[in-house]
Amino acid sequence: DAGVIQSPRHEVTEMGQEVTLRCKLISGHNSLFWYRQTMMRGLELLIYFNNNVPIDDSGMPEDRFSAKMPNASFSTLKIQPSEPRDSAVYFCASSLGRGLPNTEAFFGQGTRLTVV
Amino acid sequence: RKEVEQDPGPFNVPEGATVAFNCTYSNSASQSFFWYRQDCRKEPKLLMSVYSSGNEDGRFTAQLNRASQYISLLIRDSKLSDSATYLCVVNNYQLIWGAGTKLIIKP
């Protein structure tokens, strides 16, 4: 298995533009997590899905952020319009089972977003 | 109070030394615990799960103290390659992450 695959790896965009980040889960996994990491705030959970259903989106910063899971193996995180403070590394992770004991999360390599 | 707290460090440790750091958690009903390692500009990767009886994997030992609500990670005979940020994760039917402890091993 190729693991969790994220694209693009790097994105530089101008303020106000729409940004779409993509994530392909590990086959057979049914939980999907989007995280954001910055030096100031560390690793923050934005949203997580279980069986394609959003379970907790309380970490989504504001209405400019939206996440979808159109099928069991793929997810997108969209920022519209983007702002410089959105600059961060965005990680997608998948796991087998929602919160089962000893459930390990496997991370993609991240998308480094810079909004100028 | 944060749900999961770690000393951010950095811990500057000479090669070959033993180093230990703790992570405290606030929810006594937490189900399971993990240590992840994150190298600079890379994704976090599982280092080890933490079992209630404590567990060891080579030079690494993880322990859980439920009474005091903390987990610990001990690294013996530290190597230069151990330099990384170590993230504590608590599972309360969702994964709650600490901010990480930065470890720098010096030659």
Tab-separated table of C-alpha atoms in Angstrom:
chain	number	residue	atom	x	y	z
A	1	ASP	CA	0.000	0.000	0.000
A	2	ALA	CA	1.291	3.464	-0.877
A	3	GLY	CA	0.127	4.996	2.364
A	4	VAL	CA	-1.816	8.230	2.709
A	5	ILE	CA	-1.240	10.375	-0.354
A	6	GLN	CA	-1.611	14.132	-0.285
A	7	SER	CA	-1.438	16.619	-3.110
A	8	PRO	CA	-0.037	19.053	-3.827
A	9	ARG	CA	3.081	18.835	-1.656
A	10	HIS	CA	3.611	22.570	-1.880
A	11	GLU	CA	1.207	25.348	-2.758
A	12	VAL	CA	1.888	29.049	-3.018
A	13	THR	CA	-1.109	31.224	-3.705
A	14	GLU	CA	-2.186	34.810	-3.503
A	15	MET	CA	-4.493	36.074	-0.822
A	16	GLY	CA	-8.110	35.755	-1.884
A	17	GLN	CA	-7.593	32.742	-4.099
A	18	GLU	CA	-9.273	29.398	-3.587
A	19	VAL	CA	-7.056	26.548	-2.453
A	20	THR	CA	-7.969	22.858	-2.624
A	21	LEU	CA	-5.936	20.223	-0.815
A	22	ARG	CA	-6.424	16.564	-1.626
A	23	CYS	CA	-6.001	13.354	0.301
A	24	LYS	CA	-6.255	9.680	-0.580
A	25	LEU	CA	-6.743	7.346	2.375
A	26	ILE	CA	-5.115	4.005	2.934
A	27	SER	CA	-7.306	1.311	1.472
A	28	GLY	CA	-9.611	-0.166	4.107
A	29	HIS	CA	-9.321	2.726	6.528
A	30	ASN	CA	-12.577	4.366	7.487
A	31	SER	CA	-11.492	7.366	9.552
A	32	LEU	CA	-9.999	10.470	8.024
A	33	PHE	CA	-8.434	13.413	9.847
A	34	TRP	CA	-7.342	16.824	8.592
A	35	TYR	CA	-4.737	18.583	10.712
A	36	ARG	CA	-2.981	21.917	10.469
A	37	GLN	CA	0.469	22.500	11.933
A	38	THR	CA	2.175	25.794	12.630
A	39	MET	CA	5.098	26.730	14.834
A	40	MET	CA	2.866	28.826	17.050
A	41	ARG	CA	-0.058	26.443	17.543
A	42	GLY	CA	1.419	23.016	16.950
A	43	LEU	CA	-0.712	20.242	15.485
A	44	GLU	CA	-4.415	21.126	15.434
A	45	LEU	CA	-7.257	18.842	14.412
A	46	LEU	CA	-9.497	20.615	11.918
A	47	ILE	CA	-12.063	17.943	11.166
A	48	TYR	CA	-12.471	14.216	11.159
A	49	PHE	CA	-14.711	11.865	9.257
A	50	ASN	CA	-15.812	8.354	10.037
A	51	ASN	CA	-17.308	6.273	7.241
A	52	ASN	CA	-17.493	9.410	5.065
A	53	VAL	CA	-19.528	11.316	7.663
A	54	PRO	CA	-18.082	14.408	9.368
A	55	ILE	CA	-18.022	13.645	13.075
A	56	ASP	CA	-16.360	16.693	14.547
A	57	ASP	CA	-15.624	19.898	12.662
A	58	SER	CA	-15.197	22.091	15.713
A	59	GLY	CA	-11.592	22.693	14.778
A	60	MET	CA	-12.412	24.247	11.426
A	61	PRO	CA	-11.326	27.868	11.827
A	62	GLU	CA	-14.204	29.563	10.073
A	63	ASP	CA	-16.581	29.389	7.142
A	64	ARG	CA	-13.764	29.879	4.702
A	65	PHE	CA	-12.748	26.286	5.362
A	66	SER	CA	-14.732	23.321	4.110
A	67	ALA	CA	-13.970	19.624	3.859
A	68	LYS	CA	-15.663	16.882	1.916
A	69	MET	CA	-15.384	13.160	1.523
A	70	PRO	CA	-17.079	12.310	-1.767
A	71	ASN	CA	-16.176	8.635	-1.410
A	72	ALA	CA	-14.581	6.273	1.051
A	73	SER	CA	-11.059	6.788	-0.173
A	74	PHE	CA	-10.769	10.474	-0.988
A	75	SER	CA	-11.150	13.822	0.726
A	76	THR	CA	-10.659	17.488	-0.054
A	77	LEU	CA	-10.035	20.485	2.153
A	78	LYS	CA	-10.933	23.797	0.551
A	79	ILE	CA	-10.059	27.296	1.677
A	80	GLN	CA	-11.960	30.106	-0.004
A	81	PRO	CA	-10.863	32.854	0.107
A	82	SER	CA	-7.388	32.148	1.404
A	83	GLU	CA	-5.581	34.515	3.768
A	84	PRO	CA	-1.918	34.822	4.783
A	85	ARG	CA	-2.727	33.469	8.257
A	86	ASP	CA	-3.780	30.198	6.631
A	87	SER	CA	-0.136	29.524	5.800
A	88	ALA	CA	0.761	26.228	7.472
A	89	VAL	CA	1.433	22.577	6.800
A	90	TYR	CA	-1.813	20.664	6.338
A	91	PHE	CA	-1.702	16.969	7.128
A	92	CYS	CA	-4.225	14.325	6.297
A	93	ALA	CA	-4.241	11.114	8.312
A	94	SER	CA	-6.279	7.953	8.181
A	95	SER	CA	-6.939	5.152	10.607
A	96	LEU	CA	-8.924	2.006	10.953
A	97	GLY	CA	-11.850	2.564	13.261
A	98	ARG	CA	-12.974	5.655	15.077
A	99	GLY	CA	-11.182	5.944	18.353
A	100	LEU	CA	-10.792	2.248	18.874
A	101	PRO	CA	-8.233	1.527	21.546
A	102	ASN	CA	-4.727	1.478	20.164
A	103	THR	CA	-5.843	2.908	16.841
A	104	GLU	CA	-2.842	4.269	15.020
A	105	ALA	CA	-3.143	7.241	12.675
A	106	PHE	CA	-1.082	7.165	9.491
A	107	PHE	CA	-0.136	10.532	8.062
A	108	GLY	CA	0.415	11.777	4.565
A	109	GLN	CA	3.503	13.833	3.845
A	110	GLY	CA	1.569	17.059	4.171
A	111	THR	CA	0.855	20.061	1.992
A	112	ARG	CA	2.906	23.134	2.759
A	113	LEU	CA	0.649	26.089	2.003
A	114	THR	CA	1.935	29.621	1.671
A	115	VAL	CA	-0.533	32.434	1.109
A	116	VAL	CA	1.100	35.685	0.066
B	1	ARG	CA	-5.726	23.727	31.113
B	2	LYS	CA	-4.899	21.905	27.888
B	3	GLU	CA	-6.087	18.317	27.549
B	4	VAL	CA	-2.605	17.102	26.777
B	5	GLU	CA	0.470	19.004	27.916
B	6	GLN	CA	4.127	18.576	27.125
B	7	ASP	CA	7.250	20.521	27.928
B	8	PRO	CA	8.164	22.052	24.557
B	9	GLY	CA	11.897	21.899	25.294
B	10	PRO	CA	14.260	21.881	23.590
B	11	PHE	CA	16.069	19.214	25.526
B	12	ASN	CA	19.743	19.421	24.589
B	13	VAL	CA	21.352	16.091	25.417
B	14	PRO	CA	24.835	14.702	24.697
B	15	GLU	CA	25.045	11.613	22.564
B	16	GLY	CA	24.937	8.441	24.632
B	17	ALA	CA	23.018	9.996	27.499
B	18	THR	CA	19.623	8.941	28.785
B	19	VAL	CA	16.754	11.353	28.447
B	20	ALA	CA	13.179	11.211	29.659
B	21	PHE	CA	10.171	13.409	29.220
B	22	ASN	CA	6.606	13.311	30.389
B	23	CYS	CA	3.219	14.179	29.054
B	24	THR	CA	0.226	14.927	31.262
B	25	TYR	CA	-3.403	14.473	30.294
B	26	SER	CA	-6.560	15.800	31.889
B	27	ASN	CA	-9.214	13.228	31.004
B	28	SER	CA	-9.038	10.310	33.398
B	29	ALA	CA	-11.247	8.259	31.064
B	30	SER	CA	-8.662	8.300	28.281
B	31	GLN	CA	-8.502	4.971	26.535
B	32	SER	CA	-5.072	4.646	25.026
B	33	PHE	CA	-1.861	6.515	24.552
B	34	PHE	CA	0.867	6.875	21.963
B	35	TRP	CA	4.193	8.501	21.320
B	36	TYR	CA	4.769	9.813	17.816
B	37	ARG	CA	8.007	11.140	16.409
B	38	GLN	CA	8.149	14.024	13.970
B	39	ASP	CA	11.283	14.956	12.100
B	40	CYS	CA	11.730	18.493	10.842
B	41	ARG	CA	9.401	19.226	7.913
B	42	LYS	CA	8.094	15.660	7.893
B	43	GLU	CA	4.891	13.975	8.960
B	44	PRO	CA	4.430	12.450	12.427
B	45	LYS	CA	5.046	8.734	12.644
B	46	LEU	CA	4.099	6.293	15.370
B	47	LEU	CA	7.008	5.539	17.681
B	48	MET	CA	5.212	3.324	20.142
B	49	SER	CA	1.932	2.674	21.854
B	50	VAL	CA	1.854	2.959	25.624
B	51	TYR	CA	0.404	0.044	27.507
B	52	SER	CA	-0.698	0.144	31.110
B	53	SER	CA	2.027	-2.296	32.076
B	54	GLY	CA	4.675	-0.206	30.349
B	55	ASN	CA	6.492	-1.318	27.254
B	56	GLU	CA	9.961	-1.301	25.837
B	57	ASP	CA	11.239	-1.272	22.288
B	58	GLY	CA	14.991	-1.361	22.113
B	59	ARG	CA	16.345	1.834	23.612
B	60	PHE	CA	12.868	3.280	24.115
B	61	THR	CA	10.653	2.698	27.134
B	62	ALA	CA	7.165	4.086	27.546
B	63	GLN	CA	5.211	4.074	30.759
B	64	LEU	CA	1.743	5.046	31.835
B	65	ASN	CA	0.797	6.358	35.249
B	66	ARG	CA	-2.985	6.496	35.407
B	67	ALA	CA	-3.110	7.673	39.010
B	68	SER	CA	-1.104	10.793	38.212
B	69	GLN	CA	-2.364	10.988	34.633
B	70	TYR	CA	0.880	11.109	32.755
B	71	ILE	CA	2.838	9.061	30.288
B	72	SER	CA	6.583	9.053	29.946
B	73	LEU	CA	9.164	8.258	27.294
B	74	LEU	CA	12.680	7.217	28.182
B	75	ILE	CA	15.436	7.034	25.601
B	76	ARG	CA	18.652	5.267	26.582
B	77	ASP	CA	22.013	5.556	24.858
B	78	SER	CA	20.718	8.434	22.747
B	79	LYS	CA	21.839	8.724	19.117
B	80	LEU	CA	22.186	11.763	16.908
B	81	SER	CA	19.337	10.338	14.844
B	82	ASP	CA	17.015	10.577	17.852
B	83	SER	CA	16.882	14.347	17.356
B	84	ALA	CA	13.256	15.098	16.590
B	85	THR	CA	10.045	16.341	18.136
B	86	TYR	CA	8.188	13.778	20.215
B	87	LEU	CA	4.425	14.099	20.255
B	88	CYS	CA	2.243	12.622	22.939
B	89	VAL	CA	-1.206	11.461	21.825
B	90	VAL	CA	-4.159	10.533	24.004
B	91	ASN	CA	-7.131	8.622	22.652
B	92	ASN	CA	-10.493	9.700	24.075
B	93	TYR	CA	-12.371	8.221	21.127
B	94	GLN	CA	-10.624	10.911	19.213
B	95	LEU	CA	-6.917	11.587	19.113
B	96	ILE	CA	-5.798	14.538	21.245
B	97	TRP	CA	-2.277	15.725	20.489
B	98	GLY	CA	0.271	17.394	22.669
B	99	ALA	CA	2.308	20.217	21.153
B	100	GLY	CA	5.448	18.111	21.243
B	101	THR	CA	8.819	18.076	22.982
B	102	LYS	CA	11.833	18.960	20.897
B	103	LEU	CA	14.902	16.815	21.492
B	104	ILE	CA	18.360	17.714	20.216
B	105	ILE	CA	21.145	15.179	20.590
B	106	LYS	CA	24.590	16.740	20.418
B	107	PRO	CA	27.802	14.944	19.474
